[in-house]
CSV table of C-alpha atoms in Angstrom, one decimal:
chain,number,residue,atom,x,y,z
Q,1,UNK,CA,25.0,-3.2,-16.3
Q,2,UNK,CA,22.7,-3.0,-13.4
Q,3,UNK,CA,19.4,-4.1,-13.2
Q,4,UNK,CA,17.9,-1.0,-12.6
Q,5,UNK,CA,19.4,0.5,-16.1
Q,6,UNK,CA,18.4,-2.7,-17.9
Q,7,UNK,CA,14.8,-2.2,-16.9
Q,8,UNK,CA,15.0,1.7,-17.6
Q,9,UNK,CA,15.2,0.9,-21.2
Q,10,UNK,CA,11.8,-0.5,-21.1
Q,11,UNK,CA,10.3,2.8,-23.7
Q,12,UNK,CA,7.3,4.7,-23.3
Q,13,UNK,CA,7.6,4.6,-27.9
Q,14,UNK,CA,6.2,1.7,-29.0
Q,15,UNK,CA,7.6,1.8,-32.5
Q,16,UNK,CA,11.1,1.9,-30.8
Q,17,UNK,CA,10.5,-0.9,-28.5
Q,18,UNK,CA,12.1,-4.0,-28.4
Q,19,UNK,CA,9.1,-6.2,-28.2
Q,20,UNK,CA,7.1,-4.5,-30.5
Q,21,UNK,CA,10.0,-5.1,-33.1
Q,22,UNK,CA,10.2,-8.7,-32.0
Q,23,UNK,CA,8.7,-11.0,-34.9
Q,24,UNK,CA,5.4,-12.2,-34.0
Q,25,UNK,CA,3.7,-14.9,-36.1
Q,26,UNK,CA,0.1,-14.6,-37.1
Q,27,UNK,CA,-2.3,-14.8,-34.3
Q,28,UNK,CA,-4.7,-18.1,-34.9
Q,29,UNK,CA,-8.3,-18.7,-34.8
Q,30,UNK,CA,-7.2,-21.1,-31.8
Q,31,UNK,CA,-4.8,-18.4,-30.2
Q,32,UNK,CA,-7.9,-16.2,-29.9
Q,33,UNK,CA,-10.0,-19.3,-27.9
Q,34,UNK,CA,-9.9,-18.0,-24.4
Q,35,UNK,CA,-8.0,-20.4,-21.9
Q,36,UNK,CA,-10.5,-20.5,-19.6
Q,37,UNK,CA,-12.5,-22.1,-22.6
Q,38,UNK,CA,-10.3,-24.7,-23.8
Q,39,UNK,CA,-8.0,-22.4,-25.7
Q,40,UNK,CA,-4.0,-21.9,-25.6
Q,41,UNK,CA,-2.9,-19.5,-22.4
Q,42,UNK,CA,-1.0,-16.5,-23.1
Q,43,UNK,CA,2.2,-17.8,-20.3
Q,44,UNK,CA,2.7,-20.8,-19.3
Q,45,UNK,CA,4.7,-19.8,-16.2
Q,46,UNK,CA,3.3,-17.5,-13.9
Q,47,UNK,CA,4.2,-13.9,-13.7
Q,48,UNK,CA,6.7,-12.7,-10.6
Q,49,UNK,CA,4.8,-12.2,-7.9
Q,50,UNK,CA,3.7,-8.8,-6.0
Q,51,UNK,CA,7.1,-8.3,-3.7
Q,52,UNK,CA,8.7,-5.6,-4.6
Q,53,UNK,CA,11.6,-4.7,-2.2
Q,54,UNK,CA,11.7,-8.9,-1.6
Q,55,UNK,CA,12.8,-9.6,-4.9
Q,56,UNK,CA,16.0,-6.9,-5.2
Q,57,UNK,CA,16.9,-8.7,-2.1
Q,58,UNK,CA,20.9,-9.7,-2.0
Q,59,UNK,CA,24.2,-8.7,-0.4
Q,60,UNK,CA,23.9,-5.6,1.0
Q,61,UNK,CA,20.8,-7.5,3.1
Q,62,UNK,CA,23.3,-10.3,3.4
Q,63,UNK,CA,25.6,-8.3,5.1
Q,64,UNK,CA,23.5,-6.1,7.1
Q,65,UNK,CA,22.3,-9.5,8.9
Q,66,UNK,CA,25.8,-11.0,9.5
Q,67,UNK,CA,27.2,-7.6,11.1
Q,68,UNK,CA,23.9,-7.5,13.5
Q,69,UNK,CA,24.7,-11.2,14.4
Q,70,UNK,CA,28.1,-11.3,14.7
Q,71,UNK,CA,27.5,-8.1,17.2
Q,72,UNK,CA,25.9,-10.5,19.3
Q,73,UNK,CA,23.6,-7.8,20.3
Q,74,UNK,CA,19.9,-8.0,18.7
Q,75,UNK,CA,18.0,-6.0,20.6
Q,76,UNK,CA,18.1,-2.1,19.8
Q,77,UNK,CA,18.5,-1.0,23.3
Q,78,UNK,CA,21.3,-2.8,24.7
Q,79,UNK,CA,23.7,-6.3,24.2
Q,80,UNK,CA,27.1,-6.8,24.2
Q,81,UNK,CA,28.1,-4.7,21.4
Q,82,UNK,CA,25.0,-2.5,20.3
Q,83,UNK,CA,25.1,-1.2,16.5
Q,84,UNK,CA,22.2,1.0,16.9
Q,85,UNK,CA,20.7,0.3,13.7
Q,86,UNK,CA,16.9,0.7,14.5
Q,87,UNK,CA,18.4,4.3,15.9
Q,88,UNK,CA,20.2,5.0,12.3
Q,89,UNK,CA,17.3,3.2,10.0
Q,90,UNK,CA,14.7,5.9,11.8
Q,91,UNK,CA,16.7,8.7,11.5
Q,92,UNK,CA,17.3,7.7,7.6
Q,93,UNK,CA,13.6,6.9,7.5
Q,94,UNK,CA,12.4,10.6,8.8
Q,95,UNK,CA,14.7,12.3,6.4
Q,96,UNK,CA,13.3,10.0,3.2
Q,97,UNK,CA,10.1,11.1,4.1
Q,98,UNK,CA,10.7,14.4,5.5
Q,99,UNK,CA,9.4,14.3,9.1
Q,100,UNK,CA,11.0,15.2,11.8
Q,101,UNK,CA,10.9,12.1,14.1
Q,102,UNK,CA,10.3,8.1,12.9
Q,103,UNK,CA,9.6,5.6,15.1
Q,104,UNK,CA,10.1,1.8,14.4
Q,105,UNK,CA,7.8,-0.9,15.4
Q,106,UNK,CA,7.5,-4.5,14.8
Q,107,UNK,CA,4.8,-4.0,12.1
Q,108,UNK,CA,2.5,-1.5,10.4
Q,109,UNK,CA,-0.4,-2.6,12.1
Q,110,UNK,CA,1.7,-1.5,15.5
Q,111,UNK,CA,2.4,1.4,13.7
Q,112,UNK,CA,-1.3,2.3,13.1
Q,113,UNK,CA,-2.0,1.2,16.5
Q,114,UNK,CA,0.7,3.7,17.9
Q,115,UNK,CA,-0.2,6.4,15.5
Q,116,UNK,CA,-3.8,6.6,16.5
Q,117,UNK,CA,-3.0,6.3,20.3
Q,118,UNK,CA,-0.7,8.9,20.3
Q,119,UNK,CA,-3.9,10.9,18.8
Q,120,UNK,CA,-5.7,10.5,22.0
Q,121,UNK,CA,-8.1,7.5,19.7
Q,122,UNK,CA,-9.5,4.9,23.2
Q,123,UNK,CA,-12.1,3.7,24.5
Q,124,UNK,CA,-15.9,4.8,23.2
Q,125,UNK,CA,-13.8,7.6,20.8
Q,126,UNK,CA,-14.9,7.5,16.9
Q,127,UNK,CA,-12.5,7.0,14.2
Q,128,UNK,CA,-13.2,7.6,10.5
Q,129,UNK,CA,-11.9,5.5,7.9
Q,130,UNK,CA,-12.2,4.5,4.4
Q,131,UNK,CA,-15.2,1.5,3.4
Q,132,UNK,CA,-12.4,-0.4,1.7
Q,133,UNK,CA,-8.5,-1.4,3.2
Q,134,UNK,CA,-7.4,-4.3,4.5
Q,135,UNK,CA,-8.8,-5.6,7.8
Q,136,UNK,CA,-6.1,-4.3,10.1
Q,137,UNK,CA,-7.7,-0.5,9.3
Q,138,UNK,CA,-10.6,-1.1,11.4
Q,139,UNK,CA,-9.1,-4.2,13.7
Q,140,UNK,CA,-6.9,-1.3,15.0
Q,141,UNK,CA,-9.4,0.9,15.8
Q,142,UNK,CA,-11.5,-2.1,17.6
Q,143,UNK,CA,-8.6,-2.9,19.8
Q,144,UNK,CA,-8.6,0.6,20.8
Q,145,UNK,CA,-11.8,0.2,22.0
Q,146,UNK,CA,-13.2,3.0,19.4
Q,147,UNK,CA,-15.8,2.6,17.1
Q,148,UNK,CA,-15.1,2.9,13.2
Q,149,UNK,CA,-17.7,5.2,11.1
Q,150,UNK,CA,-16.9,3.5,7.5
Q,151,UNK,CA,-16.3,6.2,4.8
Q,152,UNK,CA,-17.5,6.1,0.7
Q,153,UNK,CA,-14.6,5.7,-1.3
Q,154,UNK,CA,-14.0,7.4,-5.1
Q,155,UNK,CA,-13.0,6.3,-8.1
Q,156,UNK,CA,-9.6,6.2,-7.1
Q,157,UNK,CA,-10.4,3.2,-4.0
Q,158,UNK,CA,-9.2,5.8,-1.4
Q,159,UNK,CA,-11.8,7.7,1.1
Q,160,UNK,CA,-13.8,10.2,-0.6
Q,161,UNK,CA,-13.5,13.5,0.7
Q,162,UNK,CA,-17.2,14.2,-0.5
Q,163,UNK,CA,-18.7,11.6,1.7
Q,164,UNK,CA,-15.9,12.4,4.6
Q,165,UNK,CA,-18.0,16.0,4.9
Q,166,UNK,CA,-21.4,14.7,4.6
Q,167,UNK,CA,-20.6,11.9,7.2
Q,168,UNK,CA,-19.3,14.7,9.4
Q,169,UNK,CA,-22.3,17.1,8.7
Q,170,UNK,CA,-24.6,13.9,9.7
Q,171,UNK,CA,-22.8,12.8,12.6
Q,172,UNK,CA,-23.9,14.2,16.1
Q,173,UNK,CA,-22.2,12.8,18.6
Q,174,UNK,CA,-18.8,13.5,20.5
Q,175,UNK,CA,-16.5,15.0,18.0
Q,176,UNK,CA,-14.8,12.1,16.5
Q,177,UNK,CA,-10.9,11.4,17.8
Q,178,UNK,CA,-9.0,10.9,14.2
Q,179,UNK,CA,-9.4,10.5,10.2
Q,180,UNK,CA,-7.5,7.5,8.8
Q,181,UNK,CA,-6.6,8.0,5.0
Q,182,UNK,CA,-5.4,4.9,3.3
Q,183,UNK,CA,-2.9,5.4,0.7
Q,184,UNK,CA,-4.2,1.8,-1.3
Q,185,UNK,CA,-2.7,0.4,-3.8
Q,186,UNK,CA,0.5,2.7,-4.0
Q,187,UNK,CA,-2.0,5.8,-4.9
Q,188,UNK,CA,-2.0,8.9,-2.4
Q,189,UNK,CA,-5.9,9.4,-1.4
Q,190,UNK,CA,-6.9,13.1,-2.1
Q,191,UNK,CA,-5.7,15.1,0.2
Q,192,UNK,CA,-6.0,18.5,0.0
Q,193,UNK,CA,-9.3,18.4,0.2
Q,194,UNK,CA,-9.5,15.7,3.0
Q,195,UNK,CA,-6.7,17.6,5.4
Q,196,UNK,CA,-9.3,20.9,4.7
Q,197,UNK,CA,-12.0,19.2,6.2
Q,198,UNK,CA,-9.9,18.0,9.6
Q,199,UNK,CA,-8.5,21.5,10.1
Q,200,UNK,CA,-12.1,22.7,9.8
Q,201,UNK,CA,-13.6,20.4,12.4
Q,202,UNK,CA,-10.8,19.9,14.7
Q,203,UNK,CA,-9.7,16.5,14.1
Q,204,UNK,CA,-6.4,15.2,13.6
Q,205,UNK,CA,-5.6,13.0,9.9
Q,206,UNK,CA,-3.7,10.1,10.1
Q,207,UNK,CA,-1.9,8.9,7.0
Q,208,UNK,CA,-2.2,4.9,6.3
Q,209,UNK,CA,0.9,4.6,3.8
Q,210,UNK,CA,1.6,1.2,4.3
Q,211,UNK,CA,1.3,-0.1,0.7
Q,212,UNK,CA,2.3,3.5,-0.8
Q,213,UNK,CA,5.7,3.9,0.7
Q,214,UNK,CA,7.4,6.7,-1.4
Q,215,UNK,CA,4.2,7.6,-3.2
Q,216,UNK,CA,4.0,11.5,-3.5
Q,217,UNK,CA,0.9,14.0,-3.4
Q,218,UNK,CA,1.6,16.9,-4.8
Q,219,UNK,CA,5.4,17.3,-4.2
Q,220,UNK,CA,5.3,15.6,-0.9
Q,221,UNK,CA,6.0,12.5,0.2
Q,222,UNK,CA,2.7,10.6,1.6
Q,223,UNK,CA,3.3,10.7,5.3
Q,224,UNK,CA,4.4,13.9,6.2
Q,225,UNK,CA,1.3,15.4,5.2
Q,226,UNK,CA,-1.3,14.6,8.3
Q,227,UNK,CA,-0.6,14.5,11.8
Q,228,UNK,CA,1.4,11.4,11.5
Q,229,UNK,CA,2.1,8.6,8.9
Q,230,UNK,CA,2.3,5.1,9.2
Q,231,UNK,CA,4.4,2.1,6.8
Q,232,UNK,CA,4.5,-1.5,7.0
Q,233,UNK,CA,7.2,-3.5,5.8
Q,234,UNK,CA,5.7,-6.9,5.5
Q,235,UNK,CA,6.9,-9.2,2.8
Q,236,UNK,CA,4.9,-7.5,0.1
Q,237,UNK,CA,5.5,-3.8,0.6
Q,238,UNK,CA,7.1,-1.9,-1.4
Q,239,UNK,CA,10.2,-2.6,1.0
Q,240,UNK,CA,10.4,-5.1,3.5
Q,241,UNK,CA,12.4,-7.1,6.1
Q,242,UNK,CA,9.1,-9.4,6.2
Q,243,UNK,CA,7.4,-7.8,8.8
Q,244,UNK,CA,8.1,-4.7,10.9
Q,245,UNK,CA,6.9,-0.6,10.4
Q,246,UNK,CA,6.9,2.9,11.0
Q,247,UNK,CA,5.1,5.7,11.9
Q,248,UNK,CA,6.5,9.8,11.2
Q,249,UNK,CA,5.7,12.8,12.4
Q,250,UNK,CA,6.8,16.2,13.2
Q,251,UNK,CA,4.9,16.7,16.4
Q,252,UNK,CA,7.2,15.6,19.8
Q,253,UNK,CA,3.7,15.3,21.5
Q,254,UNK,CA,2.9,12.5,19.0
Q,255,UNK,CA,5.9,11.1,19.1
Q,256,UNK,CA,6.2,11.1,22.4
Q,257,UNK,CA,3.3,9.0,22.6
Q,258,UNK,CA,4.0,6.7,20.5
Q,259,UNK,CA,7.4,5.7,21.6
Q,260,UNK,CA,5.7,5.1,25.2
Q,261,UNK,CA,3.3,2.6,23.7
Q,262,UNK,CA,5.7,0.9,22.1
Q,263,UNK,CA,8.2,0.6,24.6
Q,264,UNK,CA,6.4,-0.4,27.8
Q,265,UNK,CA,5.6,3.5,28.8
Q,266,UNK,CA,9.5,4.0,28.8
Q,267,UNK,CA,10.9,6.6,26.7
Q,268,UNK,CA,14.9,5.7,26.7
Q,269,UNK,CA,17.4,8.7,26.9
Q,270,UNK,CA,14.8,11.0,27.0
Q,271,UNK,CA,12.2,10.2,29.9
Q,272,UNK,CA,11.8,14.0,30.9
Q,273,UNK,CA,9.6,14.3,27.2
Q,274,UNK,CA,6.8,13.6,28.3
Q,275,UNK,CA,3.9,11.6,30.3
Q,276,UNK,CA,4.5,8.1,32.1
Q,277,UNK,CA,2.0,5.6,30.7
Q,278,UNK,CA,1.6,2.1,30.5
Q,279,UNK,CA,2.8,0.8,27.0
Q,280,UNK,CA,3.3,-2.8,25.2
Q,281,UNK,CA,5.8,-4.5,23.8
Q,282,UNK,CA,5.9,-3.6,19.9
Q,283,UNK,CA,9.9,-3.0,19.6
Q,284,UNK,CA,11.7,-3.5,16.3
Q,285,UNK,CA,14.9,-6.0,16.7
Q,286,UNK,CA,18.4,-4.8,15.2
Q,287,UNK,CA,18.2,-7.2,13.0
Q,288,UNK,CA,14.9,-6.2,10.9
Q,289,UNK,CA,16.4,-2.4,11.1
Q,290,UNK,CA,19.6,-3.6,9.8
Q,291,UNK,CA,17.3,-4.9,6.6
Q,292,UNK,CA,15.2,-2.3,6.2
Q,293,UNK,CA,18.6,0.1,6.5
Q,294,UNK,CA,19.8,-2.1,3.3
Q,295,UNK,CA,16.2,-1.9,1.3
Q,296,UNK,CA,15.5,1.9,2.2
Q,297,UNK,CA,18.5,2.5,0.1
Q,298,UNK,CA,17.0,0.7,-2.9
Q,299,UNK,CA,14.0,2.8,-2.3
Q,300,UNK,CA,14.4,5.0,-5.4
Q,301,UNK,CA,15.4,1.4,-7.5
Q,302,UNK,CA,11.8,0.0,-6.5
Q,303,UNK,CA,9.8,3.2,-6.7
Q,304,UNK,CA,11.9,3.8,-10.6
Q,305,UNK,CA,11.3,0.2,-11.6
Q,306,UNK,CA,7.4,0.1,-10.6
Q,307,UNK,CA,6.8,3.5,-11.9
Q,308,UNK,CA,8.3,2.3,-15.4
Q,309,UNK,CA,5.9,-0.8,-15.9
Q,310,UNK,CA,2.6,1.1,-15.0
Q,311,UNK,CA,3.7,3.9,-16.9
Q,312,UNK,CA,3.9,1.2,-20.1
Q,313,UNK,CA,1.2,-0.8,-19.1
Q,314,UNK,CA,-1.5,2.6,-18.9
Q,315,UNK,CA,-0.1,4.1,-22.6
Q,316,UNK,CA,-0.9,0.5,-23.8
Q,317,UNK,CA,-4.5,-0.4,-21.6
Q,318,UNK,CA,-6.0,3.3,-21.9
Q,319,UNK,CA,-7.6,2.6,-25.3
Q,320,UNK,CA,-9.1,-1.1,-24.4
Q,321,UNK,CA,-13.1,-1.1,-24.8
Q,322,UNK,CA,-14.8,-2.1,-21.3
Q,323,UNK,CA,-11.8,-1.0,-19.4
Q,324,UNK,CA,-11.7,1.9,-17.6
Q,325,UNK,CA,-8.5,2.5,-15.2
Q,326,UNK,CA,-9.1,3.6,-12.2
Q,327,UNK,CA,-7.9,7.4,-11.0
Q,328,UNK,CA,-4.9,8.8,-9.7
Q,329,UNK,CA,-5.6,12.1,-7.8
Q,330,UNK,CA,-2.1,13.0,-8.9
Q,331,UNK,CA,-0.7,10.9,-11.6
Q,332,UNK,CA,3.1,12.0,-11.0
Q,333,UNK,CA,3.1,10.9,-7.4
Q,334,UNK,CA,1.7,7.1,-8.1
Q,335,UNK,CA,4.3,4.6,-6.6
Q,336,UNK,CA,3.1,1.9,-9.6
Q,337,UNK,CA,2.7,-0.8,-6.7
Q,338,UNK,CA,-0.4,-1.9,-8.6
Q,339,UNK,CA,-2.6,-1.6,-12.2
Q,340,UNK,CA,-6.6,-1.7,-11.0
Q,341,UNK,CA,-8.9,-0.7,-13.4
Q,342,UNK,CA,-12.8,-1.3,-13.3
Q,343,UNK,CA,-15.2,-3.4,-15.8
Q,344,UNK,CA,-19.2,-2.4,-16.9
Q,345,UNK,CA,-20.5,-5.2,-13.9
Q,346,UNK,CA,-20.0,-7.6,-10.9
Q,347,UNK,CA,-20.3,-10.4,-13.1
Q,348,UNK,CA,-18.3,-9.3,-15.9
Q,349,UNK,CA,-15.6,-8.4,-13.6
Q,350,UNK,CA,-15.6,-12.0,-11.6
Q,351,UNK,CA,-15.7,-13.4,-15.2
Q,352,UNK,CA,-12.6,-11.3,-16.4
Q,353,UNK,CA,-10.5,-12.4,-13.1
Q,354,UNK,CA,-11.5,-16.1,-14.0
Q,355,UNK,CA,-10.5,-16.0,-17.5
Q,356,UNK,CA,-7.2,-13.5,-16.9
Q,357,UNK,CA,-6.0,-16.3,-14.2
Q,358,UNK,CA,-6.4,-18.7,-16.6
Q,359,UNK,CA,-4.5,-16.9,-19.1
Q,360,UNK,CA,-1.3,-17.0,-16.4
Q,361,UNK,CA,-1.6,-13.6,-15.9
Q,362,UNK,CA,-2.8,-13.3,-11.6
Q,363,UNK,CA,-5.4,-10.9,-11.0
Q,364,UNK,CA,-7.7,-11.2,-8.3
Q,365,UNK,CA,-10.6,-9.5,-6.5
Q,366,UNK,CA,-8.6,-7.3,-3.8
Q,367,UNK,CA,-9.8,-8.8,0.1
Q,368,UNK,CA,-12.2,-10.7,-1.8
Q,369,UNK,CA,-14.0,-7.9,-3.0
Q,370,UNK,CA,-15.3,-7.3,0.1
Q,371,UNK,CA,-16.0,-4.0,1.8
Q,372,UNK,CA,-14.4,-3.5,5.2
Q,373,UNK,CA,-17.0,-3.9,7.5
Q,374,UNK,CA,-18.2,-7.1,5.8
Q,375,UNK,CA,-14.3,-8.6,6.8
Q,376,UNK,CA,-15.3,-11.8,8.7
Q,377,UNK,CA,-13.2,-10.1,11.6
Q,378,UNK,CA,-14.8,-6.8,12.0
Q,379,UNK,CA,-18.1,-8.3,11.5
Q,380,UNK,CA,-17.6,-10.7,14.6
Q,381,UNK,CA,-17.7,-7.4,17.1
Q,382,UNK,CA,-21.2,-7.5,15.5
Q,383,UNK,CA,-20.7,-3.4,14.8
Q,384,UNK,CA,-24.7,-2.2,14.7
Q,385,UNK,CA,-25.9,-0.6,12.8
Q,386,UNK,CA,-24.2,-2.1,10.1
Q,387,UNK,CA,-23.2,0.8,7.6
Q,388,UNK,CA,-24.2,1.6,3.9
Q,389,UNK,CA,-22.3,2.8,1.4
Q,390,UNK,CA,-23.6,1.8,-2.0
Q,391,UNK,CA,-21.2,3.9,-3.3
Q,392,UNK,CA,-18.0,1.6,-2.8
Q,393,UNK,CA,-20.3,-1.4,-2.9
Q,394,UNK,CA,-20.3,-1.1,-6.5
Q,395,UNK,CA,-16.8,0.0,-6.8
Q,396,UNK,CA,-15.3,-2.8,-4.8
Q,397,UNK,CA,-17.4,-5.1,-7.3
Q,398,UNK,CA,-16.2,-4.4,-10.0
Q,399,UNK,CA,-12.4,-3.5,-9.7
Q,400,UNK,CA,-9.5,-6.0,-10.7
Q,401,UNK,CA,-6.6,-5.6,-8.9
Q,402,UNK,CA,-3.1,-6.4,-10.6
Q,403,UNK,CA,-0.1,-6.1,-8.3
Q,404,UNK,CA,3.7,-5.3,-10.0
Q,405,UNK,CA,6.6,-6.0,-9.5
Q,406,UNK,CA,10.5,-4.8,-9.3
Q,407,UNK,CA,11.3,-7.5,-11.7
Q,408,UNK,CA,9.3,-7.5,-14.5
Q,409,UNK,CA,10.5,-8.1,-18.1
Q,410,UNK,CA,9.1,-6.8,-21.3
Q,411,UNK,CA,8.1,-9.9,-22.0
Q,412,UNK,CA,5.5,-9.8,-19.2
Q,413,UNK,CA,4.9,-7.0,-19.8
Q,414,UNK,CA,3.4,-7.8,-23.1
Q,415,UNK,CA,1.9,-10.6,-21.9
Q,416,UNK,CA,0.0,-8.8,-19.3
Q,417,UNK,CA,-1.2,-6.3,-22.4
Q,418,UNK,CA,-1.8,-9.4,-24.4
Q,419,UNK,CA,-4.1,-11.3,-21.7
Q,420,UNK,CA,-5.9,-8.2,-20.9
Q,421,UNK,CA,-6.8,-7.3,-24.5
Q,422,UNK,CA,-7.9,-10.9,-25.0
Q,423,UNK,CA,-9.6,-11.2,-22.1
Q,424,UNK,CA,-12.0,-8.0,-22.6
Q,425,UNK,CA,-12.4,-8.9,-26.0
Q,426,UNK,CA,-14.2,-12.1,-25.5
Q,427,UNK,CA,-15.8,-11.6,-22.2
């Protein structure tokens, strides 16, 4: 039996599962002592850790990497005996996510770069983006030569499209060059509402899906739904070939663009397209396409798997006093890369991360629970006046971040229940 059907048996009906059937002996006095206190942890070993495609890893990777070198040709555009497979991985890419054109790059943060030249983002141009992401979100923009205008996020940790009109209403200065949405945490951002705002002032959305790839929004694969879409496939994304990315989009313009940038200005095979331009070097190698060919076909494996464990994890967490889950603009689409859910207070929620590591089950403070602009990076360009937004101050303070995994059991699975329930109990 495969894997994948082991793991599909995991139930949604707790009086039919497995490890609610499994004998339990009476919890102690002791067993209740929290860890972090002197009491007995819930594991002992620790949990899998966040890597999603990473861990399915095996011989169709195997072999994709032994038929690239064996070819004796690892670059994508020419070598004794090229395989094209950066040339099939995009094309297999752009269908998955249903966009006419993918491009692949040596890593998301490429991608972004790309996706937000091709936009027309340079120097002195403003780019809106969320208050919360990791660093490369506003490192991007920086290297552009742009200026970021940080965004309030919602309950959900994605931009809020409430503050992305009041921003816009507030701002007077040149209209700004591009809205980046960040897909965090494997949840699409809101977007109808977001994509109605830059149709009404002009300005093109780009889709940050680099830790969401194959999350949906409303029947559509994030991506496809703004003027272009970005992935990463670093070691931790939901697949991987340890670094590399993509962007998609179904404009040729944009497209276009982007394949100039990251090919030295050169568009191969088609140099008529468009525009000469001076590019850089941010080329994918045969040999992370040929991986990423073998992992996008376990796609639907990794999305099934993750989906599974939040699925049982929420039915069991919903009902846990002081916990409140964070939201899902549309629950069906979520890509389960991640539980995050928020406690009543800064200090209860650095408590509950203490006391949940000690009880073997890794939680942590996502980017240190740190707002964007307060990155040591983006704070070094000394970015004035440095921007408020209470807002996700408090959000960002008091959310616990849980990544999962392809290869959880029920077993931790229970344990994460367990720890949790324990945890909020006696902090």
């Amino acid at each position: 039996m495969k894997d994948s059907a082991k793991l599909k048996l995991v139930p949604t009906d707790p009086t039919t599962s497995p490890i609610s059937a499994t004998p339990r002996r009476p919890r102690s006095a002791v067993d209740q002592v929290l860890a972090i206190d002197g009491g007995p942890p819930v594991r002992k070993t620790p949990l899998p850790g966040p890597y999603p495609g990473a861990l399915l890893i095996g011989r169709e990777e195997e072999r994709a990497v032994l038929e690239v070198l064996r070819s004796k040709s690892l670059f994508r555009y020419y070598g004794p005996g090229v395989l094209g497979k950066a040339a099939e991985f995009e094309r297999r890419f752009a269908a998955r996510i249903g966009s006419h054109h993918a491009l692949a790059v040596n890593s998301g943060t490429s991608a972004l770069k790309c996706a937000l030249f091709a936009v027309g983002v340079g120097i002195g141009d403003v780019v809106l983006v969320p208050s919360f992401s990791y660093v490369a979100t506003a490192d991007v923009v920086l290297a552009l030569g742009a200026r970021p205008v940080f965004v309030e996020i919602d309950d959900s940790m994605t931009l809020d499209p409430i503050d992305l009109r009041r921003k816009l209403s507030l701002y007077d200065g040149p209209k700004p060059k591009a809205i980046c949405v960040v897909h965090l945490f494997g949840v699409a951002a809101d977007m109808d509402p977001i994509l109605a705002i830059g149709a009404e002032y002009g300005i093109p959305v780009i889709e940050d899906c680099a830790q969401s790839c194959g999350a949906m929004y409303r029947g559509k694969t994030v991506g496809q739904l703004g003027a272009a879409g970005i992935f990463s496939f670093q070691l931790n994304k939901v697949i991987t070939a340890g670094e590399g990315g993509a962007i998609v989009t179904d404009d040729p313009v944009l497209y276009d663009r982007a394949v100039r940038l990251h090919d030295h200005g050169n568009h191969r095979g088609n140099e008529g397209a468009g525009v000469p331009m001076i590019g850089e070097g941010l080329r994918v190698g045969e040999m992370t396409a040929a991986i990423l060919l073998a992992q996008l076909g376990r796609l639907d494996d990794i999305l099934s798997r993750m989906r599974i464990a939040k699925r049982w994890l929420v039915e069991r967490l919903g009902d846990v006093p002081g916990l409140q889950l964070t939201r899902t603009p549309d629950p069906e689409g979520d890509g389960g890369v991640s539980l995050t859910f928020f406690t009543e207070s800064v200090e209860k929620t650095t408590r509950v991360v203490e006391a949940l590591n000690a009880e073997g089950i890794r939680v942590l403070r996502q980017y240190g629970g740190k707002l964007l602009f307060m990155q040591p990076a983006v704070r070094s360009v000394n970015l004035q006046p440095e921007p408020l937004c209470p807002v996700s101050t408090d959000l960002v303070g008091r959310c616990v971040f849980l990544g999962l995994t392809t290869t959880f059991t029920k077993r931790d699975l229970q344990d994460i229940v367990t720890g949790i329930r324990k945890v909020m109990r006696k902090v």
